[in-house]
PDB file of C-alpha atoms in Angstrom:
ATOM      1  CA  UNK A 151      59.943  29.859  35.646  1.00 57.00           C
ATOM      2  CA  UNK A 152      60.212  27.605  32.600  1.00 60.00           C
ATOM      3  CA  UNK A 153      60.730  29.474  29.392  1.00 66.00           C
ATOM      4  CA  UNK A 154      57.833  29.429  26.957  1.00 64.00           C
ATOM      5  CA  UNK A 155      58.681  27.657  23.717  1.00 63.00           C
ATOM      6  CA  UNK A 156      59.265  30.109  20.898  1.00 63.00           C
ATOM      7  CA  UNK A 157      56.178  30.437  18.712  1.00 66.00           C
ATOM      8  CA  UNK A 158      56.536  29.041  15.165  1.00 68.00           C
ATOM      9  CA  UNK A 159      56.965  31.778  12.589  1.00 73.00           C
ATOM     10  CA  UNK A 160      53.814  32.458  10.660  1.00 88.00           C
ATOM     11  CA  UNK A 161      55.569  32.224   7.297  1.00 91.00           C
ATOM     12  CA  UNK A 162      58.050  29.930   5.607  1.00 91.00           C
ATOM     13  CA  UNK A 163      60.398  30.321   2.681  1.00 94.00           C
ATOM     14  CA  UNK A 164      59.321  28.051  -0.217  1.00 95.00           C
ATOM     15  CA  UNK A 165      61.515  27.340  -3.266  1.00 96.00           C
ATOM     16  CA  UNK A 166      59.355  26.618  -6.246  1.00 96.00           C
ATOM     17  CA  UNK A 167      60.184  24.698  -9.488  1.00 96.00           C
ATOM     18  CA  UNK A 168      61.694  27.836 -11.017  1.00 96.00           C
ATOM     19  CA  UNK A 169      64.129  28.155  -8.059  1.00 95.00           C
ATOM     20  CA  UNK A 170      62.211  31.256  -6.914  1.00 96.00           C
ATOM     21  CA  UNK A 171      62.228  31.660  -3.149  1.00 97.00           C
ATOM     22  CA  UNK A 172      58.725  32.908  -2.057  1.00 97.00           C
ATOM     23  CA  UNK A 173      57.578  33.724   1.490  1.00 97.00           C
ATOM     24  CA  UNK A 174      54.343  31.817   2.144  1.00 97.00           C
ATOM     25  CA  UNK A 175      51.937  31.549   5.098  1.00 95.00           C
ATOM     26  CA  UNK A 176      52.690  28.488   7.163  1.00 92.00           C
ATOM     27  CA  UNK A 177      49.019  27.574   7.372  1.00 93.00           C
ATOM     28  CA  UNK A 178      47.601  27.669   3.797  1.00 95.00           C
ATOM     29  CA  UNK A 179      43.821  27.225   3.600  1.00 93.00           C
ATOM     30  CA  UNK A 180      42.875  29.504   0.656  1.00 96.00           C
ATOM     31  CA  UNK A 181      44.379  28.881  -2.790  1.00 97.00           C
ATOM     32  CA  UNK A 182      43.712  30.393  -6.223  1.00 97.00           C
ATOM     33  CA  UNK A 183      44.705  28.065  -9.088  1.00 97.00           C
ATOM     34  CA  UNK A 184      46.373  29.814 -12.068  1.00 94.00           C
ATOM     35  CA  UNK A 185      44.280  28.004 -14.676  1.00 92.00           C
ATOM     36  CA  UNK A 186      42.830  24.683 -15.847  1.00 91.00           C
ATOM     37  CA  UNK A 187      45.667  22.324 -14.956  1.00 93.00           C
ATOM     38  CA  UNK A 188      46.085  23.826 -11.489  1.00 96.00           C
ATOM     39  CA  UNK A 189      42.320  23.523 -10.934  1.00 97.00           C
ATOM     40  CA  UNK A 190      42.381  19.797 -11.871  1.00 95.00           C
ATOM     41  CA  UNK A 191      45.358  18.982  -9.640  1.00 97.00           C
ATOM     42  CA  UNK A 192      44.227  21.031  -6.612  1.00 98.00           C
ATOM     43  CA  UNK A 193      40.745  19.489  -6.870  1.00 97.00           C
ATOM     44  CA  UNK A 194      42.319  16.119  -6.301  1.00 96.00           C
ATOM     45  CA  UNK A 195      44.418  17.010  -3.270  1.00 97.00           C
ATOM     46  CA  UNK A 196      42.769  19.967  -1.517  1.00 97.00           C
ATOM     47  CA  UNK A 197      39.380  21.001  -2.917  1.00 97.00           C
ATOM     48  CA  UNK A 198      38.288  22.540   0.392  1.00 96.00           C
ATOM     49  CA  UNK A 199      41.278  24.954   0.172  1.00 96.00           C
ATOM     50  CA  UNK A 200      40.341  26.274  -3.290  1.00 98.00           C
ATOM     51  CA  UNK A 201      39.030  29.884  -3.307  1.00 98.00           C
ATOM     52  CA  UNK A 202      38.517  29.980  -7.063  1.00 98.00           C
ATOM     53  CA  UNK A 203      38.374  27.773 -10.161  1.00 97.00           C
ATOM     54  CA  UNK A 204      39.501  28.614 -13.714  1.00 95.00           C
ATOM     55  CA  UNK A 205      36.010  27.814 -15.022  1.00 95.00           C
ATOM     56  CA  UNK A 206      32.817  26.623 -13.411  1.00 96.00           C
ATOM     57  CA  UNK A 207      32.498  22.884 -14.088  1.00 96.00           C
ATOM     58  CA  UNK A 208      29.569  21.580 -16.124  1.00 95.00           C
ATOM     59  CA  UNK A 209      26.862  19.384 -14.699  1.00 95.00           C
ATOM     60  CA  UNK A 210      28.527  16.250 -16.237  1.00 94.00           C
ATOM     61  CA  UNK A 211      31.920  17.205 -14.789  1.00 95.00           C
ATOM     62  CA  UNK A 212      30.371  17.838 -11.311  1.00 96.00           C
ATOM     63  CA  UNK A 213      29.403  14.174 -11.109  1.00 96.00           C
ATOM     64  CA  UNK A 214      33.078  13.482 -10.535  1.00 95.00           C
ATOM     65  CA  UNK A 215      34.170  16.578  -8.641  1.00 96.00           C
ATOM     66  CA  UNK A 216      33.859  17.841  -5.055  1.00 96.00           C
ATOM     67  CA  UNK A 217      30.562  19.716  -4.595  1.00 96.00           C
ATOM     68  CA  UNK A 218      32.135  23.038  -3.483  1.00 97.00           C
ATOM     69  CA  UNK A 219      33.750  23.607  -6.899  1.00 97.00           C
ATOM     70  CA  UNK A 220      30.368  24.383  -8.453  1.00 97.00           C
ATOM     71  CA  UNK A 221      29.925  27.638  -6.526  1.00 97.00           C
ATOM     72  CA  UNK A 222      33.490  29.031  -6.577  1.00 98.00           C
ATOM     73  CA  UNK A 223      34.242  32.260  -8.499  1.00 97.00           C
ATOM     74  CA  UNK A 224      35.778  31.806 -11.988  1.00 96.00           C
ATOM     75  CA  UNK A 225      39.123  33.515 -12.611  1.00 96.00           C
ATOM     76  CA  UNK A 226      40.081  32.211 -16.033  1.00 91.00           C
ATOM     77  CA  UNK A 227      43.552  31.226 -17.249  1.00 88.00           C
ATOM     78  CA  UNK A 228      46.977  32.734 -16.637  1.00 87.00           C
ATOM     79  CA  UNK A 229      48.754  31.061 -19.575  1.00 78.00           C
ATOM     80  CA  UNK A 230      47.969  29.473 -22.936  1.00 67.00           C
ATOM     81  CA  UNK A 231      45.891  30.361 -25.983  1.00 64.00           C
ATOM     82  CA  UNK A 232      42.940  31.296 -23.721  1.00 69.00           C
ATOM     83  CA  UNK A 233      44.915  33.494 -21.288  1.00 78.00           C
ATOM     84  CA  UNK A 234      42.314  35.724 -19.606  1.00 87.00           C
ATOM     85  CA  UNK A 235      43.124  35.896 -15.877  1.00 90.00           C
ATOM     86  CA  UNK A 236      40.521  38.042 -14.087  1.00 94.00           C
ATOM     87  CA  UNK A 237      42.525  39.834 -11.422  1.00 93.00           C
ATOM     88  CA  UNK A 238      39.559  41.571  -9.959  1.00 95.00           C
ATOM     89  CA  UNK A 239      37.735  38.315  -9.212  1.00 96.00           C
ATOM     90  CA  UNK A 240      40.952  36.722  -8.013  1.00 96.00           C
ATOM     91  CA  UNK A 241      41.637  39.541  -5.518  1.00 96.00           C
ATOM     92  CA  UNK A 242      38.023  39.556  -4.293  1.00 97.00           C
ATOM     93  CA  UNK A 243      38.371  35.840  -3.412  1.00 97.00           C
ATOM     94  CA  UNK A 244      41.188  36.800  -1.027  1.00 97.00           C
ATOM     95  CA  UNK A 245      43.560  33.779  -1.574  1.00 97.00           C
ATOM     96  CA  UNK A 246      46.754  33.401   0.477  1.00 97.00           C
ATOM     97  CA  UNK A 247      48.647  32.119  -2.560  1.00 97.00           C
ATOM     98  CA  UNK A 248      48.236  31.635  -6.329  1.00 97.00           C
ATOM     99  CA  UNK A 249      49.533  28.282  -7.426  1.00 97.00           C
ATOM    100  CA  UNK A 250      50.511  27.604 -11.033  1.00 96.00           C
ATOM    101  CA  UNK A 251      50.852  23.916 -11.922  1.00 96.00           C
ATOM    102  CA  UNK A 252      51.799  22.367 -15.286  1.00 92.00           C
ATOM    103  CA  UNK A 253      54.697  22.403 -17.740  1.00 88.00           C
ATOM    104  CA  UNK A 254      57.555  24.954 -17.780  1.00 88.00           C
ATOM    105  CA  UNK A 255      56.895  27.512 -20.527  1.00 82.00           C
ATOM    106  CA  UNK A 256      60.101  29.304 -21.433  1.00 79.00           C
ATOM    107  CA  UNK A 257      61.152  31.852 -18.887  1.00 76.00           C
ATOM    108  CA  UNK A 258      58.181  32.079 -16.546  1.00 91.00           C
ATOM    109  CA  UNK A 259      60.088  33.671 -13.658  1.00 94.00           C
ATOM    110  CA  UNK A 260      59.517  37.184 -14.970  1.00 93.00           C
ATOM    111  CA  UNK A 261      55.764  36.583 -15.494  1.00 91.00           C
ATOM    112  CA  UNK A 262      55.209  35.172 -12.001  1.00 94.00           C
ATOM    113  CA  UNK A 263      57.292  37.931 -10.335  1.00 95.00           C
ATOM    114  CA  UNK A 264      55.347  40.566 -12.228  1.00 93.00           C
ATOM    115  CA  UNK A 265      51.965  39.068 -11.237  1.00 93.00           C
ATOM    116  CA  UNK A 266      53.092  38.682  -7.604  1.00 95.00           C
ATOM    117  CA  UNK A 267      54.175  42.387  -7.478  1.00 95.00           C
ATOM    118  CA  UNK A 268      50.941  43.488  -9.170  1.00 94.00           C
ATOM    119  CA  UNK A 269      48.505  41.691  -6.823  1.00 95.00           C
ATOM    120  CA  UNK A 270      50.542  41.606  -3.619  1.00 96.00           C
ATOM    121  CA  UNK A 271      49.877  37.865  -3.142  1.00 97.00           C
ATOM    122  CA  UNK A 272      52.533  35.133  -3.288  1.00 97.00           C
ATOM    123  CA  UNK A 273      52.618  33.300  -6.634  1.00 97.00           C
ATOM    124  CA  UNK A 274      54.411  29.980  -7.032  1.00 97.00           C
ATOM    125  CA  UNK A 275      54.966  27.455  -9.819  1.00 97.00           C
ATOM    126  CA  UNK A 276      55.170  23.694  -9.294  1.00 98.00           C
ATOM    127  CA  UNK A 277      56.194  21.641 -12.333  1.00 96.00           C
ATOM    128  CA  UNK A 278      53.511  19.006 -13.005  1.00 95.00           C
ATOM    129  CA  UNK A 279      53.815  17.456 -16.410  1.00 90.00           C
ATOM    130  CA  UNK A 280      53.574  13.654 -16.493  1.00 88.00           C
ATOM    131  CA  UNK A 281      57.196  13.112 -15.491  1.00 90.00           C
ATOM    132  CA  UNK A 282      56.878  15.428 -12.452  1.00 95.00           C
ATOM    133  CA  UNK A 283      53.328  14.654 -11.419  1.00 96.00           C
ATOM    134  CA  UNK A 284      54.122  12.410  -8.440  1.00 97.00           C
ATOM    135  CA  UNK A 285      56.695  14.882  -7.087  1.00 97.00           C
ATOM    136  CA  UNK A 286      54.152  17.708  -7.556  1.00 98.00           C
ATOM    137  CA  UNK A 287      51.620  15.909  -5.327  1.00 98.00           C
ATOM    138  CA  UNK A 288      54.318  15.297  -2.666  1.00 97.00           C
ATOM    139  CA  UNK A 289      55.357  18.950  -2.808  1.00 96.00           C
ATOM    140  CA  UNK A 290      51.746  20.118  -2.439  1.00 97.00           C
ATOM    141  CA  UNK A 291      51.175  17.616   0.351  1.00 96.00           C
ATOM    142  CA  UNK A 292      54.076  19.058   2.312  1.00 94.00           C
ATOM    143  CA  UNK A 293      53.092  22.666   1.574  1.00 94.00           C
ATOM    144  CA  UNK A 294      49.369  22.511   2.464  1.00 94.00           C
ATOM    145  CA  UNK A 295      48.112  22.130   6.030  1.00 87.00           C
ATOM    146  CA  UNK A 296      47.225  18.550   6.890  1.00 92.00           C
ATOM    147  CA  UNK A 297      47.748  17.243   3.346  1.00 95.00           C
ATOM    148  CA  UNK A 298      50.973  15.250   3.688  1.00 96.00           C
ATOM    149  CA  UNK A 299      49.190  11.853   3.618  1.00 97.00           C
ATOM    150  CA  UNK A 300      46.879  12.764   0.817  1.00 97.00           C
ATOM    151  CA  UNK A 301      49.821  14.072  -1.234  1.00 98.00           C
ATOM    152  CA  UNK A 302      51.699  10.830  -0.654  1.00 98.00           C
ATOM    153  CA  UNK A 303      48.617   8.706  -1.527  1.00 98.00           C
ATOM    154  CA  UNK A 304      48.211  10.524  -4.833  1.00 98.00           C
ATOM    155  CA  UNK A 305      51.906  10.383  -5.597  1.00 98.00           C
ATOM    156  CA  UNK A 306      51.920   6.593  -4.950  1.00 98.00           C
ATOM    157  CA  UNK A 307      48.970   6.228  -7.307  1.00 98.00           C
ATOM    158  CA  UNK A 308      50.888   8.120 -10.055  1.00 97.00           C
ATOM    159  CA  UNK A 309      54.032   6.053  -9.406  1.00 97.00           C
ATOM    160  CA  UNK A 310      52.138   2.731  -9.546  1.00 97.00           C
ATOM    161  CA  UNK A 311      50.351   3.711 -12.769  1.00 96.00           C
ATOM    162  CA  UNK A 312      53.418   5.023 -14.572  1.00 95.00           C
ATOM    163  CA  UNK A 313      55.443   1.949 -13.499  1.00 96.00           C
ATOM    164  CA  UNK A 314      52.707  -0.352 -14.831  1.00 97.00           C
ATOM    165  CA  UNK A 315      52.708   1.624 -18.112  1.00 95.00           C
ATOM    166  CA  UNK A 316      56.478   1.451 -18.434  1.00 94.00           C
ATOM    167  CA  UNK A 317      56.559  -2.299 -17.745  1.00 97.00           C
ATOM    168  CA  UNK A 318      53.837  -2.989 -20.317  1.00 96.00           C
ATOM    169  CA  UNK A 319      55.416  -0.593 -22.830  1.00 96.00           C
ATOM    170  CA  UNK A 320      58.737  -2.474 -22.597  1.00 96.00           C
ATOM    171  CA  UNK A 321      56.947  -5.706 -23.781  1.00 97.00           C
ATOM    172  CA  UNK A 322      55.821  -4.070 -27.065  1.00 96.00           C
ATOM    173  CA  UNK A 323      58.026  -5.075 -30.010  1.00 95.00           C
ATOM    174  CA  UNK A 324      58.526  -2.795 -33.000  1.00 93.00           C
ATOM    175  CA  UNK A 325      56.322  -4.973 -35.251  1.00 94.00           C
ATOM    176  CA  UNK A 326      53.446  -4.642 -32.663  1.00 95.00           C
ATOM    177  CA  UNK A 327      53.758  -0.907 -32.157  1.00 96.00           C
ATOM    178  CA  UNK A 328      50.753   1.222 -33.224  1.00 97.00           C
ATOM    179  CA  UNK A 329      50.889   4.747 -34.703  1.00 97.00           C
ATOM    180  CA  UNK A 330      48.200   6.989 -33.187  1.00 97.00           C
ATOM    181  CA  UNK A 331      46.866  10.407 -33.955  1.00 97.00           C
ATOM    182  CA  UNK A 332      45.489  12.221 -30.870  1.00 95.00           C
ATOM    183  CA  UNK A 333      43.073  14.917 -32.050  1.00 94.00           C
ATOM    184  CA  UNK A 334      41.967  18.051 -30.179  1.00 90.00           C
ATOM    185  CA  UNK A 335      39.145  20.424 -31.062  1.00 87.00           C
ATOM    186  CA  UNK A 336      36.041  20.151 -33.254  1.00 90.00           C
ATOM    187  CA  UNK A 337      37.278  19.420 -36.756  1.00 89.00           C
ATOM    188  CA  UNK A 338      39.668  16.520 -36.268  1.00 92.00           C
ATOM    189  CA  UNK A 339      42.652  18.368 -37.689  1.00 95.00           C
ATOM    190  CA  UNK A 340      43.749  19.880 -34.374  1.00 93.00           C
ATOM    191  CA  UNK A 341      46.346  17.432 -32.983  1.00 94.00           C
ATOM    192  CA  UNK A 342      48.543  16.711 -29.976  1.00 93.00           C
ATOM    193  CA  UNK A 343      51.747  16.250 -31.929  1.00 95.00           C
ATOM    194  CA  UNK A 344      54.831  14.220 -31.052  1.00 94.00           C
ATOM    195  CA  UNK A 345      56.795  16.074 -28.350  1.00 91.00           C
ATOM    196  CA  UNK A 346      53.835  18.023 -26.967  1.00 90.00           C
ATOM    197  CA  UNK A 347      52.956  17.886 -23.263  1.00 85.00           C
ATOM    198  CA  UNK A 348      49.458  16.660 -24.041  1.00 87.00           C
ATOM    199  CA  UNK A 349      50.810  13.686 -25.986  1.00 90.00           C
ATOM    200  CA  UNK A 350      53.238  12.463 -23.289  1.00 89.00           C
ATOM    201  CA  UNK A 351      50.841   9.702 -22.407  1.00 90.00           C
ATOM    202  CA  UNK A 352      51.293   8.080 -25.844  1.00 94.00           C
ATOM    203  CA  UNK A 353      55.069   7.821 -25.322  1.00 92.00           C
ATOM    204  CA  UNK A 354      54.480   6.372 -21.839  1.00 92.00           C
ATOM    205  CA  UNK A 355      52.293   3.487 -23.104  1.00 93.00           C
ATOM    206  CA  UNK A 356      54.560   2.678 -26.013  1.00 95.00           C
ATOM    207  CA  UNK A 357      52.486   4.101 -28.840  1.00 96.00           C
ATOM    208  CA  UNK A 358      54.187   6.007 -31.702  1.00 97.00           C
ATOM    209  CA  UNK A 359      52.692   9.431 -32.307  1.00 97.00           C
ATOM    210  CA  UNK A 360      51.827   9.537 -35.974  1.00 97.00           C
ATOM    211  CA  UNK A 361      51.788  13.372 -36.071  1.00 96.00           C
ATOM    212  CA  UNK A 362      55.316  14.704 -36.371  1.00 95.00           C
ATOM    213  CA  UNK A 363      55.609  18.459 -36.985  1.00 94.00           C
ATOM    214  CA  UNK A 364      58.532  20.912 -36.761  1.00 92.00           C
ATOM    215  CA  UNK A 365      57.064  23.559 -34.512  1.00 90.00           C
ATOM    216  CA  UNK A 366      55.337  21.686 -31.708  1.00 91.00           C
ATOM    217  CA  UNK A 367      52.670  23.534 -29.778  1.00 86.00           C
ATOM    218  CA  UNK A 368      51.872  22.813 -26.121  1.00 78.00           C
ATOM    219  CA  UNK A 369      48.811  25.080 -26.144  1.00 76.00           C
ATOM    220  CA  UNK A 370      45.328  23.649 -25.591  1.00 71.00           C
ATOM    221  CA  UNK A 371      44.486  23.771 -29.347  1.00 77.00           C
ATOM    222  CA  UNK A 372      47.590  21.773 -30.259  1.00 88.00           C
ATOM    223  CA  UNK A 373      48.948  21.750 -33.805  1.00 93.00           C
ATOM    224  CA  UNK A 374      46.639  22.225 -36.815  1.00 94.00           C
ATOM    225  CA  UNK A 375      47.403  19.971 -39.740  1.00 95.00           C
ATOM    226  CA  UNK A 376      45.853  19.766 -43.241  1.00 95.00           C
ATOM    227  CA  UNK A 377      44.335  16.763 -45.065  1.00 95.00           C
ATOM    228  CA  UNK A 378      47.523  16.236 -47.146  1.00 96.00           C
ATOM    229  CA  UNK A 379      49.578  15.854 -43.951  1.00 96.00           C
ATOM    230  CA  UNK A 380      46.903  13.608 -42.507  1.00 96.00           C
ATOM    231  CA  UNK A 381      47.104  11.261 -45.546  1.00 96.00           C
ATOM    232  CA  UNK A 382      50.916  11.191 -45.175  1.00 96.00           C
ATOM    233  CA  UNK A 383      50.723  10.365 -41.469  1.00 97.00           C
ATOM    234  CA  UNK A 384      47.899   7.758 -42.044  1.00 97.00           C
ATOM    235  CA  UNK A 385      47.690   6.619 -38.417  1.00 97.00           C
ATOM    236  CA  UNK A 386      46.660   3.060 -37.346  1.00 97.00           C
ATOM    237  CA  UNK A 387      44.468   4.602 -34.591  1.00 97.00           C
ATOM    238  CA  UNK A 388      42.662   7.936 -34.150  1.00 97.00           C
ATOM    239  CA  UNK A 389      41.821   9.228 -30.683  1.00 96.00           C
ATOM    240  CA  UNK A 390      39.061  11.863 -30.520  1.00 95.00           C
ATOM    241  CA  UNK A 391      38.075  14.186 -27.678  1.00 91.00           C
ATOM    242  CA  UNK A 392      35.187  16.043 -29.258  1.00 90.00           C
ATOM    243  CA  UNK A 393      31.789  14.750 -30.479  1.00 90.00           C
ATOM    244  CA  UNK A 394      31.773  17.146 -33.458  1.00 92.00           C
ATOM    245  CA  UNK A 395      35.181  15.868 -34.638  1.00 94.00           C
ATOM    246  CA  UNK A 396      33.923  12.281 -34.277  1.00 94.00           C
ATOM    247  CA  UNK A 397      30.982  13.007 -36.537  1.00 95.00           C
ATOM    248  CA  UNK A 398      33.268  14.588 -39.227  1.00 95.00           C
ATOM    249  CA  UNK A 399      35.611  11.600 -39.154  1.00 96.00           C
ATOM    250  CA  UNK A 400      32.789   9.074 -39.382  1.00 94.00           C
ATOM    251  CA  UNK A 401      30.788  10.881 -42.114  1.00 94.00           C
ATOM    252  CA  UNK A 402      33.002  13.025 -44.358  1.00 95.00           C
ATOM    253  CA  UNK A 403      34.242  11.248 -47.485  1.00 95.00           C
ATOM    254  CA  UNK A 404      37.806  12.653 -47.210  1.00 95.00           C
ATOM    255  CA  UNK A 405      38.376  10.825 -43.940  1.00 97.00           C
ATOM    256  CA  UNK A 406      37.149   7.434 -45.192  1.00 96.00           C
ATOM    257  CA  UNK A 407      40.525   6.811 -47.012  1.00 94.00           C
ATOM    258  CA  UNK A 408      42.389   6.705 -43.724  1.00 96.00           C
ATOM    259  CA  UNK A 409      43.579   3.320 -42.504  1.00 96.00           C
ATOM    260  CA  UNK A 410      42.256   3.919 -38.974  1.00 97.00           C
ATOM    261  CA  UNK A 411      38.804   4.823 -40.262  1.00 97.00           C
ATOM    262  CA  UNK A 412      38.632   1.886 -42.677  1.00 96.00           C
ATOM    263  CA  UNK A 413      39.688  -0.482 -39.867  1.00 97.00           C
ATOM    264  CA  UNK A 414      37.175   0.992 -37.359  1.00 96.00           C
ATOM    265  CA  UNK A 415      40.025   2.153 -35.059  1.00 97.00           C
ATOM    266  CA  UNK A 416      38.559   5.506 -34.094  1.00 97.00           C
ATOM    267  CA  UNK A 417      38.089   5.877 -30.304  1.00 95.00           C
ATOM    268  CA  UNK A 418      36.625   8.576 -28.096  1.00 93.00           C
ATOM    269  CA  UNK A 419      38.737   9.599 -25.104  1.00 91.00           C
ATOM    270  CA  UNK A 420      36.609   9.852 -21.960  1.00 90.00           C
ATOM    271  CA  UNK A 421      36.270  13.602 -21.271  1.00 87.00           C
ATOM    272  CA  UNK A 422      34.605  13.807 -17.826  1.00 90.00           C
ATOM    273  CA  UNK A 423      35.623  15.341 -15.666  1.00 93.00           C
ATOM    274  CA  UNK A 424      38.532  16.368 -17.918  1.00 88.00           C
ATOM    275  CA  UNK A 425      39.855  15.209 -21.318  1.00 79.00           C
ATOM    276  CA  UNK A 426      43.450  15.033 -20.277  1.00 63.00           C
TER     277      UNK A 426
END
């Protein structure tokens, strides 16, 4: 009698972006994102595989997002200034894997190993800042059941967009280059400083980041500056992500001395479904 073909093993060894080898189920259909960035990226490639979200999206966000995200349990954030991962809720959702996506934060290996040991569920990290975003989508496409084509489609979109940005950036001469301040938070003095993950997009499009500080923060709140620093930076353009900050910039006398405010170069960044 003909021999039956050997059954495929139910697990596979996956090497994540920290060079950690983690045993994962071959057929992944239930994922818990580690926080906000992982939620955003997984919602684009495999929303039906998400077992949790970091935070329930608002009504305005849901206009852009897959319908199932509105009813998923909230588990909070593993990293950052708002770290508050709810392990009880995460475990109750019964995911096959926890996926952390975003930028490398120091030595994360220990953190991820500790969480993995604590919850008894595989935890992996895939680097997904702007420079690694296309590769992250390809990696996820190969890892998740039936998502190879979707991963490639999203990676191609990232590649086309970043190539277009690089080509246009190369045409900007130094005398044309604008200096921008990218604010975060409600008072206008929270900033995404030069060298921060959140400000990578400015570099990509050939804009100079007006906010240069010594100790750059990649946390959601960015770097706080004071009015004296703001006057020294005096950007050509101000980008705002919060309506409260926009009102302060448009109405408070101290801000009216800024070149960008005088020239009417204050712009609101579209913030639905996400500001970043």
